[in-house]
Amino acid sequence: MASTGILVVSNVKILGKSLRSIEKYVNSLYIHLNIPDSLSQPVPAWGRLISQLYIDSQSYFNSNNVDMKILVGPLKNSNHLQTPKQIDMIFSDAHFPDICNNLRKNLNISSDSIYLEEGTINNISEYRCETDANKTYDTVVLGGTFDRIHIGHKIFLTQAVLRACRRLVVGVTTSKMTKSKVLPELILPVEQRIQEVKEFLIEIDSTLQYDIVPIDDPYGPTQTDPNMDMIMVSAETLRGGQKVNEIRLKNGLKPVEIYSIDVVESSVEDGPKEHKISSSNTRIDLLGTRIRAPQHSSALPAEPYIIGLTGGIASGKSKMAEQLQKFGAVILDCDKIAHEIYEPGKDCYKRIIEYFGSDIVDSDAVINRSKLGAIVFSDPIKLEALNNIVWPELLLEVKRRISDLCERHQCQVVVVEAAILLKAGWESDCHEVWSMIIPPEEAVKRIMQRNQLSQAEALKRIANQIDNSEVVSRSNIVFSSQWDESFTCKQAEKAWNLLMNDINKINKPSML
């Protein structure tokens, strides 16, 4: 399959048919609009068409595997035919060999042009939009999170590129500004987001100067840069644009013109998703999918497949384990196993008493876990001492039980449910790690309700945990139970189906 293609669009009315015809051949596709030079100016006159093509492409492709970008550079200068990527195939929705041959020459495409239709229909001029908003500016500025470039971002950035004559400034929010976002732990690092924005912009128009900078506040360089002419905002951030001008006037700078575009509505209504195309929806879609490929150790048995299920207190681990058990997994609950190794007569029991004294033992000789918890959660040194006693013994017992299951061939998948899994460094003892996360404020609320603890005590429990961002960085699949139970179940089903598909591929006999 060719990785990159270019489609010359002349007949807008058959774009859906054209995209469906070629999507199996490419995973990256440039759109070259066949606009006569006499109609190309002003360039913003094509903004509405470009936005509509992006929106319509969602329903035209049968899958989400094609990254489509609409070229803007050739609209500004028909001789500017450059793409950073090597193009493997050229398609045209009408028979215009002169245009295709020119593209082949300028882009060094060795393969012959593929004409999807034999006619010479060009109806693009019908979509030219003459409005007062077609003004262009020397320098345009805009800002956003830009987490995993989606169609909404492509439209927003493209509308800015269409209106910029020389320079485009893009502010990309840092982690200081993303804490209130949905699933902030899944937001890509700001350096990666800046790089993705830069790559997209250069691909659609490499003629502009791009200043892409991290911003720690909503106003970024607009507060100090005197050479800005227009700010691009969405309808929902219009007030932010007005605030920019208030700050600029206060700082003795000329106000910028404000250009607002509508948010792109989403037709997907699933669980907690927003009714617009957004990065929040993209992150929600990541739940229950592999965000990181597993790195299998040769020391692990081929079967059973070992999933380490972890997460903070009150994150919903046990509920997730129950769901995975319904699918067919064997669950090893490390909290319950720890109870067993705490029992009188066990080595672990003796060592705990030796260190913490007999005051933690009830009249029936059983360790009172509440008393022990009160001691260790208020003293990091004692907590570490307890962990050094319990964790090695617990891991040995888990391994013994897995070995027993392996010998008896009793299951295909074992889920080791362990809150301590990452802190204890047990990732290498699992084929992959699945984790549960919830916002800290939700965790505090649940702990207070479930454990009848004060807010201060609940916060103390959370302070002893690995934070969500690190949990995500060390996980292969992430879930969140912050919404209703049915949506958590959907995440579990998605992950399980993915796992079963992989296991079935591994176990499928070779036809050779």
Coordinates of C-alpha atoms in Angstrom, one line a residue:
M1 CA 0.0 0.0 0.0
A2 CA 1.3 3.4 -1.0
S3 CA 1.7 5.5 2.1
T4 CA 1.1 9.0 0.6
G5 CA -1.1 10.2 -2.2
I6 CA -2.4 13.4 -3.7
L7 CA -5.9 13.8 -5.1
V8 CA -6.7 16.6 -7.6
V9 CA -10.2 17.7 -6.9
S10 CA -12.2 19.3 -9.7
N11 CA -15.6 17.8 -9.2
V12 CA -16.6 18.6 -5.6
K13 CA -19.9 16.8 -6.0
I14 CA -18.3 13.4 -6.3
L15 CA -15.6 13.8 -3.5
G16 CA -17.2 11.1 -1.4
K17 CA -17.0 8.6 -4.2
S18 CA -13.4 9.6 -5.0
L19 CA -12.2 9.2 -1.3
R20 CA -13.9 5.8 -0.9
S21 CA -12.2 4.7 -4.1
I22 CA -8.7 5.5 -3.0
E23 CA -8.6 5.1 0.8
K24 CA -7.4 1.5 0.6
Y25 CA -4.3 2.7 -1.2
V26 CA -3.1 5.5 1.0
N27 CA -2.9 6.4 4.7
S28 CA -1.9 10.0 4.1
L29 CA -3.6 12.1 1.4
Y30 CA -3.1 15.6 0.2
I31 CA -6.0 17.4 -1.6
H32 CA -5.1 19.7 -4.4
L33 CA -8.0 22.0 -5.4
N34 CA -8.1 22.5 -9.2
I35 CA -8.8 26.2 -9.0
P36 CA -8.1 28.4 -12.1
D37 CA -5.5 31.1 -11.3
S38 CA -8.0 33.8 -12.2
L39 CA -10.3 32.7 -9.4
S40 CA -7.8 31.8 -6.7
Q41 CA -7.7 35.3 -5.1
P42 CA -8.6 36.3 -2.5
V43 CA -7.5 33.1 -1.0
P44 CA -9.9 33.2 2.0
A45 CA -12.8 33.0 -0.5
W46 CA -12.1 29.2 -0.5
G47 CA -12.2 28.9 3.3
R48 CA -15.9 27.8 3.5
L49 CA -15.3 25.1 0.9
I50 CA -12.2 23.8 2.6
S51 CA -14.0 23.6 6.0
Q52 CA -16.9 21.7 4.4
L53 CA -14.6 19.2 2.7
Y54 CA -12.9 18.5 6.0
I55 CA -16.3 18.0 7.7
D56 CA -17.7 15.9 4.9
S57 CA -14.7 13.7 4.8
Q58 CA -15.7 12.2 8.2
S59 CA -18.6 10.4 6.5
Y60 CA -16.9 9.7 3.2
F61 CA -14.1 7.5 4.5
N62 CA -15.1 4.0 5.6
S63 CA -12.4 4.1 8.3
N64 CA -10.4 6.7 10.3
N65 CA -7.1 5.5 8.9
V66 CA -6.5 8.2 6.3
D67 CA -4.9 11.5 7.4
M68 CA -6.3 14.1 4.9
K69 CA -4.8 17.6 4.4
I70 CA -6.0 20.2 2.0
L71 CA -3.1 22.2 0.4
V72 CA -3.3 26.0 0.8
G73 CA 0.2 27.0 -0.6
P74 CA -0.8 26.4 -4.3
L75 CA -3.9 28.7 -3.8
K76 CA -1.6 31.5 -2.9
N77 CA 1.0 30.8 -5.6
S78 CA 0.2 28.2 -8.3
N79 CA 3.9 27.6 -8.8
H80 CA 4.4 26.7 -5.1
L81 CA 4.0 22.9 -5.3
Q82 CA 5.9 21.4 -2.4
T83 CA 5.1 18.8 0.2
P84 CA 7.5 17.6 2.9
K85 CA 6.5 14.0 2.3
Q86 CA 7.4 12.0 -0.8
I87 CA 4.2 11.3 -2.8
D88 CA 3.7 7.8 -4.1
M89 CA 0.5 8.1 -6.1
I90 CA -1.5 10.8 -7.9
F91 CA -5.2 10.6 -8.4
S92 CA -7.6 12.9 -10.2
D93 CA -11.4 12.9 -10.1
A94 CA -11.5 14.2 -13.7
H95 CA -9.4 13.9 -16.8
F96 CA -7.0 16.9 -16.6
P97 CA -3.7 15.4 -17.8
D98 CA -1.9 18.8 -18.0
I99 CA -2.5 19.5 -14.3
C100 CA -1.5 16.0 -13.3
N101 CA 1.6 16.0 -15.3
N102 CA 2.7 19.3 -13.9
L103 CA 2.1 17.9 -10.4
R104 CA 4.1 14.8 -11.2
K105 CA 7.0 16.8 -12.5
N106 CA 7.1 19.3 -9.5
L107 CA 6.6 16.7 -6.9
N108 CA 8.8 14.0 -8.4
I109 CA 6.0 11.4 -8.6
S110 CA 7.2 8.5 -10.7
S111 CA 4.0 6.6 -11.0
D112 CA 1.4 7.3 -13.7
S113 CA -1.7 9.4 -12.8
I114 CA -4.8 7.5 -12.0
Y115 CA -8.0 9.1 -13.4
L116 CA -11.0 8.1 -11.4
E117 CA -13.4 9.6 -14.0
E118 CA -13.0 10.2 -17.7
G119 CA -15.0 13.4 -17.8
T120 CA -13.6 17.0 -17.5
I121 CA -16.1 18.4 -15.1
N122 CA -14.8 21.3 -12.9
N123 CA -17.4 22.8 -10.7
I124 CA -15.1 24.2 -8.0
S125 CA -15.9 27.8 -9.0
E126 CA -19.5 27.3 -7.7
Y127 CA -18.1 27.1 -4.2
R128 CA -16.2 30.3 -4.2
C129 CA -17.5 32.5 -1.4
E130 CA -17.3 36.3 -1.7
T131 CA -17.7 38.0 1.7
D132 CA -16.3 40.9 3.7
A133 CA -14.4 38.3 5.8
N134 CA -12.0 37.6 3.0
K135 CA -9.5 40.1 4.2
T136 CA -5.9 39.0 4.7
Y137 CA -3.3 40.2 7.3
D138 CA 0.4 40.3 7.6
T139 CA 0.4 38.5 11.0
V140 CA -2.3 36.3 12.4
V141 CA -2.3 34.8 15.9
L142 CA -4.3 32.0 17.5
G143 CA -4.0 29.6 20.5
G144 CA -5.2 26.2 21.8
T145 CA -4.3 22.9 23.3
F146 CA -4.0 21.1 19.9
D147 CA -3.9 17.7 21.5
R148 CA -3.8 15.1 18.7
I149 CA -4.6 17.1 15.6
H150 CA -8.2 16.4 14.5
I151 CA -10.6 17.9 11.9
G152 CA -11.6 20.8 14.2
H153 CA -7.9 21.7 14.5
K154 CA -7.3 21.4 10.8
I155 CA -10.2 23.8 10.0
F156 CA -9.1 26.3 12.7
L157 CA -5.5 26.3 11.6
T158 CA -6.3 26.4 7.9
Q159 CA -8.6 29.4 8.2
A160 CA -5.7 31.2 9.9
V161 CA -3.3 30.2 7.2
L162 CA -5.7 31.4 4.5
R163 CA -5.7 34.8 6.1
A164 CA -2.0 35.2 6.9
C165 CA 0.2 36.8 4.3
R166 CA 3.6 36.6 6.1
R167 CA 3.5 35.2 9.6
L168 CA 1.3 33.0 11.8
V169 CA 1.8 32.8 15.6
V170 CA 0.4 29.8 17.4
G171 CA 0.3 29.5 21.2
V172 CA 0.1 26.0 22.5
T173 CA -1.0 25.6 26.1
T174 CA 1.4 23.9 28.6
S175 CA 0.3 21.6 31.4
K176 CA -0.3 24.6 33.6
M177 CA -3.3 25.4 31.5
T178 CA -4.6 21.9 30.9
K179 CA -5.3 20.6 34.4
S180 CA -9.0 21.3 34.2
K181 CA -9.4 19.5 30.8
V182 CA -11.1 16.1 30.5
L183 CA -8.5 13.4 31.1
P184 CA -5.5 15.8 31.3
E185 CA -3.2 12.8 32.0
L186 CA -3.7 11.7 28.4
I187 CA -2.8 15.0 26.8
L188 CA 0.4 14.7 24.8
P189 CA 3.5 16.7 26.1
V190 CA 3.6 20.3 24.9
E191 CA 6.7 19.7 22.8
Q192 CA 5.0 16.9 20.9
R193 CA 1.9 19.0 20.3
I194 CA 4.0 21.9 19.1
Q195 CA 5.8 19.6 16.6
E196 CA 2.5 18.2 15.3
V197 CA 1.1 21.7 14.7
K198 CA 4.3 22.7 13.0
E199 CA 4.3 19.7 10.7
F200 CA 0.6 20.2 9.7
L201 CA 1.2 23.9 8.9
I202 CA 4.3 23.3 6.9
E203 CA 2.5 20.5 4.9
I204 CA -0.4 22.7 3.9
D205 CA 1.6 25.9 3.2
S206 CA 5.4 26.2 3.6
T207 CA 5.5 29.9 2.5
L208 CA 4.6 31.4 5.8
Q209 CA 6.8 32.2 8.8
Y210 CA 5.5 30.0 11.7
D211 CA 6.2 31.0 15.4
I212 CA 4.8 28.2 17.5
V213 CA 5.3 28.8 21.2
P214 CA 4.3 27.2 24.5
I215 CA 2.0 29.4 26.6
D216 CA 1.4 29.3 30.4
D217 CA -1.6 31.7 30.3
P218 CA -4.5 32.4 28.0
Y219 CA -2.9 35.4 26.3
G220 CA 0.6 34.4 25.5
P221 CA 2.6 36.7 23.1
T222 CA -0.5 38.8 22.3
Q223 CA 0.3 40.8 25.5
T224 CA 3.7 42.0 24.2
D225 CA 4.0 41.5 20.5
P226 CA 3.3 44.8 18.7
N227 CA 3.3 43.3 15.2
M228 CA 0.0 41.4 15.4
D229 CA -3.0 42.2 13.1
M230 CA -5.7 39.6 13.6
I231 CA -6.6 36.9 16.2
M232 CA -8.5 33.8 15.2
V233 CA -10.9 32.5 17.9
S234 CA -13.8 30.0 18.0
A235 CA -17.3 31.2 18.8
E236 CA -16.9 29.8 22.3
T237 CA -13.6 31.7 23.0
L238 CA -14.8 35.1 21.5
R239 CA -14.6 36.7 25.0
G240 CA -11.0 35.7 25.2
G241 CA -10.3 37.6 22.0
Q242 CA -11.9 40.7 23.4
K243 CA -9.9 40.3 26.6
V244 CA -6.7 40.2 24.4
N245 CA -7.5 43.7 23.1
E246 CA -8.2 45.0 26.5
I247 CA -4.7 43.9 27.6
R248 CA -3.1 45.2 24.5
L249 CA -4.6 48.6 24.9
K250 CA -3.5 48.7 28.5
N251 CA 0.0 47.8 27.4
G252 CA 0.1 50.5 24.8
L253 CA -0.3 48.1 21.8
K254 CA -2.7 48.4 18.8
P255 CA -5.8 46.2 19.1
V256 CA -6.1 43.3 16.8
E257 CA -9.0 42.4 14.6
I258 CA -11.0 39.4 15.8
Y259 CA -12.1 36.7 13.4
S260 CA -14.4 34.1 14.9
I261 CA -15.3 30.7 13.4
D262 CA -18.0 28.2 14.5
V263 CA -17.1 25.1 16.4
V264 CA -17.4 21.9 14.3
E265 CA -20.4 19.9 15.6
S266 CA -20.0 16.1 16.2
S267 CA -22.6 13.7 15.0
V268 CA -21.4 11.0 17.5
E269 CA -23.3 10.8 20.7
D270 CA -21.6 8.3 22.9
G271 CA -21.4 8.4 26.7
P272 CA -19.8 11.6 28.1
K273 CA -18.6 13.0 24.8
E274 CA -19.1 16.7 23.9
H275 CA -21.4 17.6 21.0
K276 CA -18.5 19.1 19.1
I277 CA -15.3 17.7 17.5
S278 CA -12.8 18.1 20.3
S279 CA -9.6 16.7 21.8
S280 CA -11.6 15.8 24.9
N281 CA -13.6 13.4 22.7
T282 CA -10.4 12.0 21.2
R283 CA -9.0 11.3 24.7
I284 CA -12.2 9.6 25.8
D285 CA -11.9 7.4 22.7
L286 CA -8.5 6.3 23.9
L287 CA -9.9 4.7 27.0
G288 CA -9.9 1.0 26.6
T289 CA -7.4 1.1 23.7
R290 CA -3.7 0.5 23.6
I291 CA -1.9 3.8 24.2
R292 CA 1.4 1.9 24.4
A293 CA 2.5 -1.4 22.8
P294 CA 3.4 -4.1 25.4
Q295 CA 7.0 -5.1 25.7
H296 CA 6.8 -8.8 26.4
S297 CA 9.6 -10.4 28.5
S298 CA 10.9 -13.8 27.5
A299 CA 10.8 -14.8 31.1
L300 CA 7.0 -14.7 31.2
P301 CA 5.0 -17.8 30.2
A302 CA 3.2 -17.7 26.9
E303 CA 0.1 -18.8 28.7
P304 CA -1.7 -17.6 30.8
Y305 CA -1.5 -14.0 29.5
I306 CA -0.9 -11.8 32.6
I307 CA -2.6 -8.4 32.9
G308 CA -1.5 -6.2 35.7
L309 CA -4.6 -4.2 36.7
T310 CA -3.8 -1.2 38.9
G311 CA -4.9 2.3 39.9
G312 CA -5.3 4.5 42.9
I313 CA -7.6 4.0 45.9
A314 CA -11.3 4.2 44.9
S315 CA -10.5 4.3 41.2
G316 CA -12.8 1.4 40.4
K317 CA -10.2 -1.5 40.1
S318 CA -12.4 -4.1 41.7
K319 CA -15.4 -3.2 39.5
M320 CA -13.2 -3.5 36.4
A321 CA -11.8 -6.8 37.7
E322 CA -15.4 -8.1 38.1
Q323 CA -16.1 -7.1 34.5
L324 CA -13.0 -8.8 33.2
Q325 CA -13.9 -11.9 35.2
K326 CA -17.2 -12.0 33.4
F327 CA -15.3 -12.1 30.1
G328 CA -13.3 -15.1 31.2
A329 CA -10.3 -13.9 33.1
V330 CA -9.1 -15.4 36.4
I331 CA -8.6 -12.6 39.0
L332 CA -5.9 -12.6 41.5
D333 CA -6.8 -9.9 44.0
C334 CA -3.6 -8.9 45.7
D335 CA -5.5 -7.2 48.6
K336 CA -7.2 -10.5 49.4
I337 CA -3.9 -12.4 49.0
A338 CA -2.2 -9.9 51.3
H339 CA -4.9 -10.6 53.9
E340 CA -4.0 -14.3 53.8
I341 CA -0.2 -13.7 54.2
Y342 CA -1.1 -11.5 57.2
E343 CA -2.7 -14.5 58.9
P344 CA -1.2 -15.8 62.2
G345 CA 1.6 -18.3 61.6
K346 CA 2.7 -16.8 58.3
D347 CA 6.3 -15.5 57.9
C348 CA 4.9 -12.1 56.9
Y349 CA 2.7 -12.0 60.1
K350 CA 5.7 -12.6 62.3
R351 CA 7.9 -10.0 60.7
I352 CA 5.1 -7.3 60.9
I353 CA 4.6 -8.0 64.6
E354 CA 8.3 -7.8 65.2
Y355 CA 8.6 -4.4 63.6
F356 CA 5.3 -2.7 64.7
G357 CA 4.7 -4.4 68.0
S358 CA 1.7 -6.3 69.4
D359 CA -0.5 -3.2 69.8
I360 CA -1.7 -3.8 66.2
V361 CA -3.0 -7.3 67.1
D362 CA -6.6 -7.9 68.2
S363 CA -7.7 -10.3 70.9
D364 CA -8.1 -13.0 68.3
A365 CA -4.4 -12.7 67.3
V366 CA -5.3 -11.2 64.0
I367 CA -3.6 -8.0 62.7
N368 CA -5.9 -5.1 62.9
R369 CA -5.4 -3.5 59.4
S370 CA -7.1 -0.3 60.4
K371 CA -4.7 0.3 63.3
L372 CA -1.8 -0.6 61.1
G373 CA -3.1 1.7 58.3
A374 CA -3.3 4.6 60.7
I375 CA 0.3 4.1 61.7
V376 CA 1.8 3.7 58.2
F377 CA -0.2 6.4 56.4
S378 CA 1.0 9.0 58.8
D379 CA 4.7 8.0 58.7
P380 CA 6.4 7.4 55.3
I381 CA 9.3 5.6 56.9
K382 CA 7.0 3.0 58.6
L383 CA 5.0 2.7 55.4
E384 CA 8.2 1.9 53.5
A385 CA 9.1 -0.7 56.1
L386 CA 5.8 -2.4 55.8
N387 CA 6.1 -2.5 52.1
N388 CA 9.5 -4.0 52.3
I389 CA 8.1 -6.8 54.4
V390 CA 4.9 -7.5 52.5
W391 CA 5.6 -6.8 48.8
P392 CA 8.2 -9.5 48.2
E393 CA 6.1 -12.1 50.0
L394 CA 3.0 -11.0 48.1
L395 CA 4.8 -11.3 44.7
L396 CA 6.1 -14.7 45.5
E397 CA 2.6 -15.9 46.3
V398 CA 1.1 -14.4 43.2
K399 CA 3.8 -16.1 41.1
R400 CA 3.1 -19.4 42.8
R401 CA -0.6 -19.1 42.0
I402 CA 0.1 -18.2 38.3
S403 CA 2.5 -21.1 38.0
D404 CA -0.2 -23.4 39.4
L405 CA -2.7 -22.1 36.9
C406 CA -0.2 -22.6 34.1
E407 CA 0.5 -26.2 35.1
R408 CA -3.2 -27.0 35.1
H409 CA -3.9 -25.1 31.9
Q410 CA -6.9 -23.6 33.6
C411 CA -7.1 -20.2 32.0
Q412 CA -6.0 -18.1 29.1
V413 CA -5.9 -14.7 30.9
V414 CA -4.9 -13.9 34.5
V415 CA -5.6 -10.4 35.9
V416 CA -3.4 -9.5 38.8
E417 CA -5.3 -6.7 40.6
A418 CA -2.8 -4.7 42.6
A419 CA -2.9 -1.1 43.7
I420 CA 0.8 -1.3 44.4
L421 CA 1.8 -2.8 41.1
L422 CA 3.7 0.2 39.7
K423 CA 5.1 1.4 43.0
A424 CA 6.4 -2.1 43.6
G425 CA 7.9 -2.3 40.1
W426 CA 6.0 -5.4 39.0
E427 CA 5.5 -4.3 35.4
S428 CA 8.1 -6.8 34.2
D429 CA 6.1 -9.6 35.8
C430 CA 3.1 -8.9 33.6
H431 CA 2.6 -9.0 29.8
E432 CA 1.0 -5.6 30.0
V433 CA -0.4 -3.1 32.5
W434 CA -4.0 -1.9 32.5
S435 CA -4.8 1.0 34.8
M436 CA -7.8 2.9 36.3
I437 CA -7.7 6.7 36.8
I438 CA -10.1 9.2 38.2
P439 CA -9.7 12.9 39.0
P440 CA -8.1 13.4 42.4
E441 CA -11.2 15.4 43.6
E442 CA -13.4 12.5 42.7
A443 CA -11.1 10.0 44.5
V444 CA -11.3 12.2 47.7
K445 CA -15.1 12.2 47.5
R446 CA -15.3 8.4 47.1
I447 CA -12.8 7.7 49.9
M448 CA -14.7 10.0 52.3
Q449 CA -18.0 8.2 51.5
R450 CA -16.7 4.7 51.3
N451 CA -14.1 4.7 54.1
Q452 CA -15.8 7.2 56.4
L453 CA -12.7 9.3 56.5
S454 CA -12.3 13.1 56.8
Q455 CA -11.1 15.1 53.8
A456 CA -7.7 15.5 55.4
E457 CA -7.3 11.8 55.9
A458 CA -8.5 11.1 52.3
L459 CA -6.0 13.5 50.9
K460 CA -3.3 11.9 53.0
R461 CA -4.1 8.5 51.4
I462 CA -3.9 10.0 47.9
A463 CA -0.6 11.7 48.6
N464 CA 1.0 8.3 49.2
Q465 CA 0.0 7.2 45.7
I466 CA 1.7 7.5 42.3
D467 CA 0.0 10.4 40.5
N468 CA -2.3 9.8 37.5
S469 CA 0.2 11.1 34.9
E470 CA 2.9 8.6 35.9
V471 CA 0.3 5.8 36.0
V472 CA -0.7 6.6 32.4
S473 CA 3.0 6.9 31.3
R474 CA 3.6 3.3 32.6
S475 CA 0.4 1.7 31.3
N476 CA -0.6 0.0 28.1
I477 CA -4.3 0.5 28.4
V478 CA -6.1 3.1 30.5
F479 CA -9.7 3.2 31.8
S480 CA -11.6 5.8 33.8
S481 CA -14.6 5.2 36.0
Q482 CA -15.5 8.9 36.5
W483 CA -18.7 8.5 34.4
D484 CA -21.5 6.0 34.6
E485 CA -20.9 2.3 35.0
S486 CA -22.2 1.4 31.6
F487 CA -19.5 3.6 30.0
T488 CA -16.8 1.9 32.1
C489 CA -18.2 -1.5 30.9
K490 CA -17.8 -0.3 27.3
Q491 CA -14.2 0.5 27.9
A492 CA -13.6 -2.9 29.4
E493 CA -15.3 -4.6 26.5
K494 CA -13.2 -2.7 24.0
A495 CA -10.0 -3.7 25.7
W496 CA -11.0 -7.3 26.1
N497 CA -11.9 -7.6 22.4
L498 CA -8.6 -6.1 21.5
L499 CA -6.7 -8.6 23.7
M500 CA -8.7 -11.6 22.4
N501 CA -8.0 -10.5 18.9
D502 CA -4.3 -10.4 19.6
I503 CA -4.2 -13.7 21.5
N504 CA -6.1 -15.4 18.7
K505 CA -3.6 -14.1 16.1
I506 CA -0.7 -15.5 18.2
N507 CA -2.4 -18.9 18.6
K508 CA -3.6 -19.2 15.0
P509 CA -1.8 -22.1 13.4
S510 CA 0.5 -21.3 10.5
M511 CA -0.7 -22.2 7.0
L512 CA 2.8 -22.8 5.8

